[in-house]
Coordinates of C-alpha atoms in Angstrom, one line a residue:
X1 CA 105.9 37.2 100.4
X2 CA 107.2 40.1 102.5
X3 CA 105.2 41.0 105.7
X4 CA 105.4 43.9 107.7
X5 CA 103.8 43.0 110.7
X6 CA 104.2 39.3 111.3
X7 CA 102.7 37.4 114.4
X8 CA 105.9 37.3 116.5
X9 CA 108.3 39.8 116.2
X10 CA 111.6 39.2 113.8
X11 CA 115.5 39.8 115.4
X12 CA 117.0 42.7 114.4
X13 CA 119.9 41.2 112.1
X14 CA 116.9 39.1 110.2
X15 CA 115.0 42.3 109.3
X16 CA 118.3 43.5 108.1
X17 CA 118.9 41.2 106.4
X18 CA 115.5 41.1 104.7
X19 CA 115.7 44.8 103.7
X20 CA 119.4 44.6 101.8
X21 CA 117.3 41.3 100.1
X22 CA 115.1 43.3 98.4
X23 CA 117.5 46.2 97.8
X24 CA 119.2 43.8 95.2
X25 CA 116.4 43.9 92.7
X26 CA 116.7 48.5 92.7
X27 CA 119.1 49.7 90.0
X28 CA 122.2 50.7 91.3
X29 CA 122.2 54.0 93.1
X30 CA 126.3 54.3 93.3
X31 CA 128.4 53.4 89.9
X32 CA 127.7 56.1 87.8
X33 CA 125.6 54.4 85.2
X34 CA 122.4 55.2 86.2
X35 CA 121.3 58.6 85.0
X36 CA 118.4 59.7 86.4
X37 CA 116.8 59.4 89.9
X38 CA 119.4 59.4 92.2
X39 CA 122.7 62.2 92.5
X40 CA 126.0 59.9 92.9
X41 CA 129.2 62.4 94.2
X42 CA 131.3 59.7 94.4
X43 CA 132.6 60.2 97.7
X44 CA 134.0 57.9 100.6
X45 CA 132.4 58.4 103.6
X46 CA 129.5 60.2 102.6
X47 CA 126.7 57.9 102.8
X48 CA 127.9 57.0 106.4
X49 CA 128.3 60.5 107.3
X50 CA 125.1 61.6 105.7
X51 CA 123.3 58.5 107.6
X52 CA 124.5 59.1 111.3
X53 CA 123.8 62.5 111.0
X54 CA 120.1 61.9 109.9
X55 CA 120.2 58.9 112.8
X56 CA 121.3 61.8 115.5
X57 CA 117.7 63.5 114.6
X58 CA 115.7 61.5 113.0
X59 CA 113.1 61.3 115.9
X60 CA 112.5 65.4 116.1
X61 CA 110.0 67.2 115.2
X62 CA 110.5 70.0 112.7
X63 CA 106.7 70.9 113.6
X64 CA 107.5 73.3 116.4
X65 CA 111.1 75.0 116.1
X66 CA 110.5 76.6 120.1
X67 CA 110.7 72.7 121.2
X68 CA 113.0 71.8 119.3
X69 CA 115.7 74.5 118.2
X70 CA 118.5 72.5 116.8
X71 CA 116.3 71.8 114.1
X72 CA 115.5 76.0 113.7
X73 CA 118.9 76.9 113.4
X74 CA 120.0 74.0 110.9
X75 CA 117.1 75.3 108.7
X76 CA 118.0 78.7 109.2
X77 CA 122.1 77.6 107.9
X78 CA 121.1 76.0 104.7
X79 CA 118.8 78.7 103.8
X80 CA 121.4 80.8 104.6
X81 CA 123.6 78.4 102.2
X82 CA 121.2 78.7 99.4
X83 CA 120.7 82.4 99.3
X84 CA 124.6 83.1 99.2
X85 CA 125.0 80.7 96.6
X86 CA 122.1 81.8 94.3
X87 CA 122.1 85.8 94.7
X88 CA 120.5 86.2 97.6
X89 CA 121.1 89.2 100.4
X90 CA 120.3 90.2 104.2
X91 CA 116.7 90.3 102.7
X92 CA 116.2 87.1 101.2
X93 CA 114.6 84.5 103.0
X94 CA 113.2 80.4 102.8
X95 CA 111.7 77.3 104.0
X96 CA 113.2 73.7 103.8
X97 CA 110.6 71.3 102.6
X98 CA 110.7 67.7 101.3
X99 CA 111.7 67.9 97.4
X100 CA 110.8 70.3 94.3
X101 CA 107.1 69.5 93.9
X102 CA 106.5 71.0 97.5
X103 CA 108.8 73.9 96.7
X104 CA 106.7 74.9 93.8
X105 CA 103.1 73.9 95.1
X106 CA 104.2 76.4 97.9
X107 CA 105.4 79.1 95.8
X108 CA 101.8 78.7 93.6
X109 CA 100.1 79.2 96.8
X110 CA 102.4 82.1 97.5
X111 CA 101.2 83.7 94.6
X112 CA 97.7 82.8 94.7
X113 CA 97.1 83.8 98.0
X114 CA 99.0 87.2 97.6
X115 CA 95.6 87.9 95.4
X116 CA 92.6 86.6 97.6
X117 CA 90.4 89.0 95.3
X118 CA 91.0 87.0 91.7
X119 CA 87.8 84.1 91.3
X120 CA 90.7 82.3 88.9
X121 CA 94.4 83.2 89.6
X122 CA 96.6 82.4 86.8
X123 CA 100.1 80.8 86.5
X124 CA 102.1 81.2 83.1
X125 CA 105.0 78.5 82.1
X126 CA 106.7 77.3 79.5
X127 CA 106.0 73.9 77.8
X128 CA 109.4 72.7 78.9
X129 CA 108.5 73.7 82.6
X130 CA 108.8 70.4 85.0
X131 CA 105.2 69.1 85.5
X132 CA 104.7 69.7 89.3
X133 CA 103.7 73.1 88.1
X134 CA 100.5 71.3 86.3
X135 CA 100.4 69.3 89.7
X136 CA 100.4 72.8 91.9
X137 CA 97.6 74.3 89.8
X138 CA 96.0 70.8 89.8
X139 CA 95.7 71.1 93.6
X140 CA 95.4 74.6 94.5
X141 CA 93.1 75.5 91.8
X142 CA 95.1 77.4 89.5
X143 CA 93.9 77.9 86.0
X144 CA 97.5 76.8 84.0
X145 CA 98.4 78.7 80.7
X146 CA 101.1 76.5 78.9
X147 CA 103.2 78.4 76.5
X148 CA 105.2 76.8 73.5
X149 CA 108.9 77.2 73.5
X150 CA 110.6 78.8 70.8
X151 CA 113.1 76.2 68.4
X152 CA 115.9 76.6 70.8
X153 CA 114.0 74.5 73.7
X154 CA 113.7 77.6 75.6
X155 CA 110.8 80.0 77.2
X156 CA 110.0 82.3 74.3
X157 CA 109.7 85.4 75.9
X158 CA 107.3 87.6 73.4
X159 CA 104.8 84.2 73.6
X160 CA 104.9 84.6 77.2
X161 CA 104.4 88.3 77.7
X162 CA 101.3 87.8 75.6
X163 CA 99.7 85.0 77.9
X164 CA 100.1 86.8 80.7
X165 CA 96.6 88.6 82.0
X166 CA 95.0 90.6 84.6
X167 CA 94.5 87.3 86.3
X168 CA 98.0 86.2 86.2
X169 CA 99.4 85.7 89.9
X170 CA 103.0 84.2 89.1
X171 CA 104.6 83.8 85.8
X172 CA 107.6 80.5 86.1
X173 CA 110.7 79.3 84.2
X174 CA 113.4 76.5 84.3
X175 CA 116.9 76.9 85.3
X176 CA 117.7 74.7 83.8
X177 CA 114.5 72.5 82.4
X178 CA 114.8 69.0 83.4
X179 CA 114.0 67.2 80.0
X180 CA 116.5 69.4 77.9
X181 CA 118.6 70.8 80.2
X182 CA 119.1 74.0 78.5
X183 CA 118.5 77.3 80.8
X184 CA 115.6 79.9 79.9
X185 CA 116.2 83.7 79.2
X186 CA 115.9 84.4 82.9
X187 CA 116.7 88.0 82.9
X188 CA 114.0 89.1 79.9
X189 CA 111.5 86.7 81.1
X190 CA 112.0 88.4 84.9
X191 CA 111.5 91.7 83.1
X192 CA 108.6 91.0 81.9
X193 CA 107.1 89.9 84.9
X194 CA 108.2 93.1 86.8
X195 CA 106.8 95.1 83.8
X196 CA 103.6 93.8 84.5
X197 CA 103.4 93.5 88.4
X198 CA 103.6 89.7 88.5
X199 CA 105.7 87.2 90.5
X200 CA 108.2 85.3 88.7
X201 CA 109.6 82.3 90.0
X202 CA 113.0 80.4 88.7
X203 CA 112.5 76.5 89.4
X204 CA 116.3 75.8 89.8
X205 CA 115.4 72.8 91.9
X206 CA 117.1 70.5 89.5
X207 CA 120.5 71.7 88.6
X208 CA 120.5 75.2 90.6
X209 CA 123.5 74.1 93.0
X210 CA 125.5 72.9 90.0
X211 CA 124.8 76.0 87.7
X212 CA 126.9 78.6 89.8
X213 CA 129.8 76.3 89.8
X214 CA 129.4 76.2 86.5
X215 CA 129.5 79.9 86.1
X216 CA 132.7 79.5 87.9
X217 CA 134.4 77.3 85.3
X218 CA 133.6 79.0 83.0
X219 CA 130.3 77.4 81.0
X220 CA 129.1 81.1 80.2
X221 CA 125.6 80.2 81.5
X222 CA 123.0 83.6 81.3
X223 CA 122.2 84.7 85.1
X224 CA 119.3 83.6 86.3
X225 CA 119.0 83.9 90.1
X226 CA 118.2 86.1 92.6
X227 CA 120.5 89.1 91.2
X228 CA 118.2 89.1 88.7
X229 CA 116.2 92.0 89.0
X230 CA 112.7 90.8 88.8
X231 CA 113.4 87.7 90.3
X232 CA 110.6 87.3 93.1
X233 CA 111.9 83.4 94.0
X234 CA 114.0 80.3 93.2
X235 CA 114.1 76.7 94.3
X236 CA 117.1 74.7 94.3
X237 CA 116.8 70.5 95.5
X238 CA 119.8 69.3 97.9
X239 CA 119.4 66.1 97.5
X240 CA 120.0 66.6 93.3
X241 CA 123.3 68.3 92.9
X242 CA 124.0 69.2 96.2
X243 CA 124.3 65.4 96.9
X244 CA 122.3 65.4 100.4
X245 CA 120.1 62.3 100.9
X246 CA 116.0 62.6 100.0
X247 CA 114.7 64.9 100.6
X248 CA 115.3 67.9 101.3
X249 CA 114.6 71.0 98.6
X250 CA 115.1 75.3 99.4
X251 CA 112.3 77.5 98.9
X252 CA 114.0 81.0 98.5
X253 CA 111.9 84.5 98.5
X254 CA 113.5 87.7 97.9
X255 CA 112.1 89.3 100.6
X256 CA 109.4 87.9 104.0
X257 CA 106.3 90.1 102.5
X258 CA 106.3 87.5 99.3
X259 CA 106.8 84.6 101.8
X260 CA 104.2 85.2 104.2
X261 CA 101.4 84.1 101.9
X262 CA 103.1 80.6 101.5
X263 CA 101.9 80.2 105.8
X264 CA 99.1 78.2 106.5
X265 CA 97.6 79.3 110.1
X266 CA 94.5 77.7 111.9
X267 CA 93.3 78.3 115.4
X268 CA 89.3 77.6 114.7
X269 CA 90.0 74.6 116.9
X270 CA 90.3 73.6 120.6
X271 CA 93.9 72.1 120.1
X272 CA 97.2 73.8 119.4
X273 CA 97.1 76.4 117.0
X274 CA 98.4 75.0 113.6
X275 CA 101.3 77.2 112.2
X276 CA 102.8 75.7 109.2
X277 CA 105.3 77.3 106.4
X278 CA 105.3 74.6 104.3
X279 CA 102.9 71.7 103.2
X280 CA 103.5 69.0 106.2
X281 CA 103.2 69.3 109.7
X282 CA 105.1 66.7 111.5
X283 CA 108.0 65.8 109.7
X284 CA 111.8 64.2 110.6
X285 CA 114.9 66.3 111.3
X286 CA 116.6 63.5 109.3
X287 CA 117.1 64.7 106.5
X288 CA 117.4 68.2 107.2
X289 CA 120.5 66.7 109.7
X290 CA 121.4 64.6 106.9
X291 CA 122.2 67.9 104.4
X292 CA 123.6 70.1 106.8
X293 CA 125.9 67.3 107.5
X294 CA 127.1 67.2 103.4
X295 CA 127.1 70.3 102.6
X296 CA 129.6 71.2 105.6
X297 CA 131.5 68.0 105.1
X298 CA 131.9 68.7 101.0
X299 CA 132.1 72.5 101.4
X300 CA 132.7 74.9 98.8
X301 CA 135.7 74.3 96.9
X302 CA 134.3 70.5 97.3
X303 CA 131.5 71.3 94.7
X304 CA 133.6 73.1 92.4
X305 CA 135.5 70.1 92.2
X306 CA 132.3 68.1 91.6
X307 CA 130.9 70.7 89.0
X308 CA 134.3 70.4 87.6
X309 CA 134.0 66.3 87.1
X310 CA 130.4 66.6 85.9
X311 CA 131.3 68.9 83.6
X312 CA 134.1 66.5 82.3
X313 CA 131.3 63.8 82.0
X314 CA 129.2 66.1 80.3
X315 CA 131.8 66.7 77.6
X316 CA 132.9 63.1 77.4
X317 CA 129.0 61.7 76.5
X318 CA 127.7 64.4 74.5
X319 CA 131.3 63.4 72.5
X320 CA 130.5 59.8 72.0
X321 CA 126.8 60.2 71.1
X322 CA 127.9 63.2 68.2
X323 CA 130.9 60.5 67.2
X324 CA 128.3 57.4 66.7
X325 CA 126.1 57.1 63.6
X326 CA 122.5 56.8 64.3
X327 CA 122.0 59.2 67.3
X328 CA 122.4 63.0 67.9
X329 CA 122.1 65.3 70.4
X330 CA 118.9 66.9 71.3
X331 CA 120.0 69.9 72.6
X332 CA 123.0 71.6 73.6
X333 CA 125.0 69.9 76.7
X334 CA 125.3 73.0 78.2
X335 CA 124.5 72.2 81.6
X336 CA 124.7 68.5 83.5
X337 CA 122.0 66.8 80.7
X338 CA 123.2 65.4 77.6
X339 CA 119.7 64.5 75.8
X340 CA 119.7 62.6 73.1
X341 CA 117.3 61.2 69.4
X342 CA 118.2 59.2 66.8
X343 CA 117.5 58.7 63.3
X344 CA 114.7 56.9 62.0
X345 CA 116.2 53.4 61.7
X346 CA 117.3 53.4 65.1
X347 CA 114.3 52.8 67.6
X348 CA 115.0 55.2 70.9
X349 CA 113.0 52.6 72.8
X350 CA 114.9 49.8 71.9
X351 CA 118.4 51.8 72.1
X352 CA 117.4 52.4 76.3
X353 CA 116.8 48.6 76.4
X354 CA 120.1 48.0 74.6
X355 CA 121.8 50.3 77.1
X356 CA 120.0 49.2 79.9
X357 CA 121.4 45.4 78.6
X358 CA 124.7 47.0 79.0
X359 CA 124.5 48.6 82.5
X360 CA 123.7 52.0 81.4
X361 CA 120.1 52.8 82.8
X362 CA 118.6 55.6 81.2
X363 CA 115.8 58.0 81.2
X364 CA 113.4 57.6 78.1
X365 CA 111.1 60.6 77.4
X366 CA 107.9 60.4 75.3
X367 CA 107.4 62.7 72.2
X368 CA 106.0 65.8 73.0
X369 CA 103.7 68.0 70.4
X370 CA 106.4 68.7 67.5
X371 CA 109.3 67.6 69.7
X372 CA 110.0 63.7 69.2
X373 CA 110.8 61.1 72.1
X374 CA 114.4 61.6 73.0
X375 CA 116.7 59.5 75.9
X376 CA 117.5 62.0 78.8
X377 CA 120.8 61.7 80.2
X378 CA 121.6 63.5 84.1
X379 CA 125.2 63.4 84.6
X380 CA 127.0 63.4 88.1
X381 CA 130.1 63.8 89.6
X382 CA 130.0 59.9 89.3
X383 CA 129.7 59.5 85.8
X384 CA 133.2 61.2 85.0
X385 CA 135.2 57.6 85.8
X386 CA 133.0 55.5 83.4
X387 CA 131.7 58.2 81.1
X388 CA 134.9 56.9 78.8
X389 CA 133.2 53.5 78.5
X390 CA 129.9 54.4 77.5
X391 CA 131.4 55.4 73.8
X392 CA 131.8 51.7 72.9
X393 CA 128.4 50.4 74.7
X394 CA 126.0 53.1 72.9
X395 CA 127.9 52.5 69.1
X396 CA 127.3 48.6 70.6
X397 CA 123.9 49.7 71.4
X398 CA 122.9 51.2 68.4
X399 CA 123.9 48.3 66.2
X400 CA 122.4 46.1 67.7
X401 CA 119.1 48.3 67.7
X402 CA 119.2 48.0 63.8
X403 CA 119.6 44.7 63.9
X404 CA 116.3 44.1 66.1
X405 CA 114.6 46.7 64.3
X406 CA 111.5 48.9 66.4
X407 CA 109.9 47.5 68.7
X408 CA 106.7 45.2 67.8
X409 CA 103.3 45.7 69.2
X410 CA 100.5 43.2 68.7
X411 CA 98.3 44.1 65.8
X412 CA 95.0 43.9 67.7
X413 CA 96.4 45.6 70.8
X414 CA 97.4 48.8 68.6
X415 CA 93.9 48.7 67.6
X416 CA 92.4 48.4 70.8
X417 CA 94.7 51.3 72.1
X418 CA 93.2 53.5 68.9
X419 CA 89.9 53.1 69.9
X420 CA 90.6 54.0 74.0
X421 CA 89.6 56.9 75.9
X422 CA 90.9 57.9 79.6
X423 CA 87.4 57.1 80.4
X424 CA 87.4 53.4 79.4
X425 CA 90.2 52.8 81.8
X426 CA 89.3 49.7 84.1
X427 CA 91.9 47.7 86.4
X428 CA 90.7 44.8 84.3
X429 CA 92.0 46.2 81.3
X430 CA 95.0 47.9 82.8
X431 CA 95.6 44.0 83.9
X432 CA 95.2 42.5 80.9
X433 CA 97.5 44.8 78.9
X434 CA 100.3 44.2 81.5
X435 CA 99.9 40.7 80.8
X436 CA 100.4 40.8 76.8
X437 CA 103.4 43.8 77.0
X438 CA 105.1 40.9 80.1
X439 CA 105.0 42.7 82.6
X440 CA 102.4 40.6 84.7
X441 CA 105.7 38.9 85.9
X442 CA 107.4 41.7 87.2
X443 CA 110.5 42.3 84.7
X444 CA 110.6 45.3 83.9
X445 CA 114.1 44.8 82.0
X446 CA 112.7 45.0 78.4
X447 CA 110.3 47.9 78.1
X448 CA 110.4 49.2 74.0
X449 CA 107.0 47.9 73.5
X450 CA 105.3 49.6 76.7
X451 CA 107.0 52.9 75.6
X452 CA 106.5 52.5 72.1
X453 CA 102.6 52.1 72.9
X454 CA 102.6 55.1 75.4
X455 CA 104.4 57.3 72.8
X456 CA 101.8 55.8 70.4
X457 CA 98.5 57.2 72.5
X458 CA 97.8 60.9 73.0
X459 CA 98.6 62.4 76.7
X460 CA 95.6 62.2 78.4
X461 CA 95.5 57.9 77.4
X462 CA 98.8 57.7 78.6
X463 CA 98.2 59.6 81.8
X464 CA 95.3 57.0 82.8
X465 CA 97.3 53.8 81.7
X466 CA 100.2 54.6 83.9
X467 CA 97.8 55.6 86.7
X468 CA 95.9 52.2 85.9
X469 CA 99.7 50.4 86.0
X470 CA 100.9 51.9 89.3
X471 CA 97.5 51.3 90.8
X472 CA 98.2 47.9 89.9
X473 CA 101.5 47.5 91.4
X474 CA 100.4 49.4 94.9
X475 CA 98.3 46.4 95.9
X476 CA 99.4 44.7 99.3
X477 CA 99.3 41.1 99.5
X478 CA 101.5 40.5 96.1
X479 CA 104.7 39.2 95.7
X480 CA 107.6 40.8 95.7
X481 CA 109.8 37.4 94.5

C-alpha cells in the first residue's frame, strides 16, 4: 500500500525511490512505440532541460502577472510564438492555459458570452470534432448541434451551413481531427461562418505546431489558420507536437475585442478582485517555464527537422499496414495519424492486444454511427527509428489475431449488457463486471473483451460503464501492487 502522509516523515532518497517504483508499471513515455498520450521528440537533454526550467518557477504564481512578471512576459513570448507560426499579426492576441479542453471551454465561453441576449446559444461542429467541445457545452450550457461528416471524414460544409441558426454563437472544426487525422475545409467552412456573422474557431490543438512544418515540406495541406479570412480563433497544444512537458495549450484570437469575453471579473466580494483570462486562478509557472525553455532550445529549423522525421514515420507505417493482408487504412496519412481497420476475420480488438504483446501500444477507437472501430495511430519524431520494425510485428500481429479468432464474451453477460440502461448503473454492478472481463486484479494487458463489449453497447451505456470503471479505480485505500 502506498501512503501519502505516513506518521513520520520518509527521507528524501526513499520517496524517490518510491515514485520511480511505481513509474515501472506506466507504458513507456520515451521509445517510440507508444502512440498516443504522450509526444516523444527524441532528444538528448530535453527532459532535463525542460525539468530545471519548470523547477526555476515552479513555485510562482501565474495568478497575478504585476507580482510576478517573469511569468507575464514568458506568456506574452509563446503567444507571440504561436501567432507567427499559425498566421497570426500585430493584432492577434492569446492566453496560455493548461491543455486543449481549457482552450476550447474558453473559446465556447468567448462566444457565448459575446451574445448575453440568446436564452440558448448555439455551437455547430462536426461529428469528427474532439469531444471537449460536447464537454464545453456540457458545462457552460451550450445547446451542441452535431453535424455528420461527409465520406471523406471531413466537415461537410453545405450540412453545416444548414445547422447553423439565429442562435448560433460559434461554429468549430478540426485541424487536423484527432481520430482520423485528416484536416477539414477550413477556408469554406470559415466562409461560411463570416457569411453568417458567426465565430469560427479552428481546434488545431492536436497537430497545429506540426501542420505548418508540414506545409513546409511539402505535404500540400489546405490553409487553415489565422490567414484564413474568417478565421476568428485557433488552439494549438505545446505539449503535443511542440514537445513541451503537460501542460501547456495556446488560445489565439484574431483580435482583443473577440478575447475580452473569454475574462472572468468579480469584485462583489471583500477580498482581492478576481481577474482571471482563463479557467484557473492559481496555477504554476512550471510549465509555462518548462515550454519556453523547448521551444527556444529546439527552435525553428529544430521542428522542421522533427516534422521532417514524423513525416518519414508516417510514410513508413501507413506502408506496412497497406503491405499486410487483413488491415487497411482508414483514412489518408496525410498528417501525423495513420488510422487503421481490418477485415472482418481479423478482430481490431484483439490486433491492439497482439500489438500491445509486442511493444507497440496503441490507441483503439470504438465504432462510431456508420464508421466502424478502427486503431488510431499518433506518430512522433520518435517513431521514425523503429517505425521500420513495426512491419514484421503487425503482419505477426495479424496472424496471430486469426488464429485466436474475436474476442469471447460470456453468453449471459452479453445478455445482461442488452438489457442495461445508463440508469441501471450501480458500483455494485460496475464491480462485478470488472471481475468477470479480469480486471478486478488490475491487468489491464489483455483488454479485446472490455472493448469488444463497449463497442457492443450504444454510447450513452458505454459513457456510464467507463464512468462506473474509473469511479472504481479512484478509490483511496486500494492497492497499488
Amino acid at each position: 500500500m502506498f501512503e501519502a502522509l505516513p506518521e513520520q516523515g520518509v527521507p528524501g532518497e526513499q520517496v524517490l525511490g518510491e515514485l520511480r517504483e511505481l513509474r515501472r508499471a506506466d507504458l513507456p513515455t520515451h521509445g517510440g512505440r507508444l502512440f498516443a498520450y504522450v509526444y516523444d521528440p527524441a532528444l538528448d537533454g530535453l527532459d532535463e532541460l525542460a525539468q530545471a526550467a519548470y523547477a526555476i518557477s515552479a513555485h510562482v504564481n501565474g495568478l497575478d502577472p504585476t507580482a510576478f512578471p517573469s511569468l507575464l512576459a514568458m506568456e506574452n513570448a509563446l503567444v507571440g510564438a504561436a501567432a507567427g507560426l499559425l498566421g497570426g499579426d500585430e493584432e492577434t492576441v492569446g492566453s496560455v492555459t493548461s491543455g486543449g479542453t481549457e482552450s476550447l471551454i474558453l473559446v465556447v465561453k468567448a462566444a457565448r458570452d459575446s451574445r448575453p441576449e440568446l436564452a440558448t446559444p448555439r455551437l455547430v461542429i462536426p461529428s469528427t470534432a474532439h469531444a471537449a467541445f460536447a464537454k464545453a457545452a456540457h458545462y457552460l450550457r451550450v445547446a451542441l448541434d452535431v453535424v455528420p461528416v461527409g465520406p471523406d471524414l471531413r466537415a461537410d460544409p453545405e450540412a453545416m451551413a444548414a445547422a447553423i441558426t439565429v442562435d448560433t454563437v460559434l461554429v468549430a472544426a478540426s485541424a487536423p481531427s484527432y481520430a482520423h487525422g485528416v484536416v477539414d475545409p477550413i477556408p469554406r467552412l470559415a466562409a461560411i461562418a463570416a457569411e453568417r456573422g458567426v465565430r469560427f474557431h479552428v481546434d488545431a490543438c492536436f497537430g497545429g505546431w506540426v501542420l505548418p512544418y508540414l506545409q513546409r515540406l511539402g505535404a500540400g495541406l489546405p490553409p487553415f489558420d489565422l490567414s484564413v479570412p474568417g478565421v476568428t480563433s485557433i488552439s494549438v497544444d505545446l505539449h503535443k507536437y511542440a514537445y513541451a512537458p503537460k501542460g501547456v495549450s495556446i488560445l489565439l484570437h484574431r483580435t482583443e475585442e473577440l478575447r475580452l469575453p473569454q475574462y472572468f471579473a468579480f469584485a462583489g466580494w471583500p477580498g482581492y478582485t478576481m481577474i482571471n483570462p482563463i479557467v484557473s486562478s492559481t496555477r504554476s509557472g512550471g510549465p509555462i517555464a518548462a515550454a519556453v525553455a523547448t521551444l527556444r532550445h529546439i527552435g525553428d529549423a529544430g521542428y522542421l527537422d522533427l516534422a521532417r522525421h514524423t513525416r518519414e514515420a508516417v510514410s513508413a507505417l501507413a506502408a506496412a499496414v497497406t503491405e499486410t493482408d487483413g488491415v487497411r487504412l482508414f483514412a489518408p496519412p496525410e498528417t501525423s495519424v495513420v488510422c487503421l481497420a481490418t477485415d472482418p476475420a481479423v478482430d481490431i480488438f484483439v490486433l491492439a492486444d497482439e500489438l500491445a504483446a509486442r511493444g507497440w501500444h496503441t490507441q483503439p477507437q470504438m465504432s462510431f454511427g456508420d464508421l466502424p472501430a478502427t486503431i488510431h495511430l499518433t506518430v512522433t519524431a520518435a517513431v521514425a527509428p523503429t517505425a521500420k520494425e513495426f512491419a514484421a510485428d503487425l503482419a505477426a500481429a495479424v496472424t496471430t489475431t486469426r488464429d485466436r479468432g474475436p474476442a469471447q464474451l460470456p453468453g449471459p453477460m452479453l445478455e445482461a449488457a442488452a438489457s442495461l440502461t445508463p440508469e441501471m448503473i450501480t458500483p455494485q454492478l460496475v464491480a462485478g463486471l470488472a471481475d468477470g472481463l479480469g480486471l478486478g486484479g488490475g491487468d489491464f494487458t489483455r483488454m479485446a473483451a472490455v472493448n469488444s463489449l463497449l463497442d457492443a453497447v450504444p454510447p450513452a451505456l458505454r459513457e456510464a460503464l467507463l464512468t462506473g470503471f474509473l469511479s472504481l479505480l479512484q478509490r483511496p485505500g486500494r492497492s497499488t501492487e
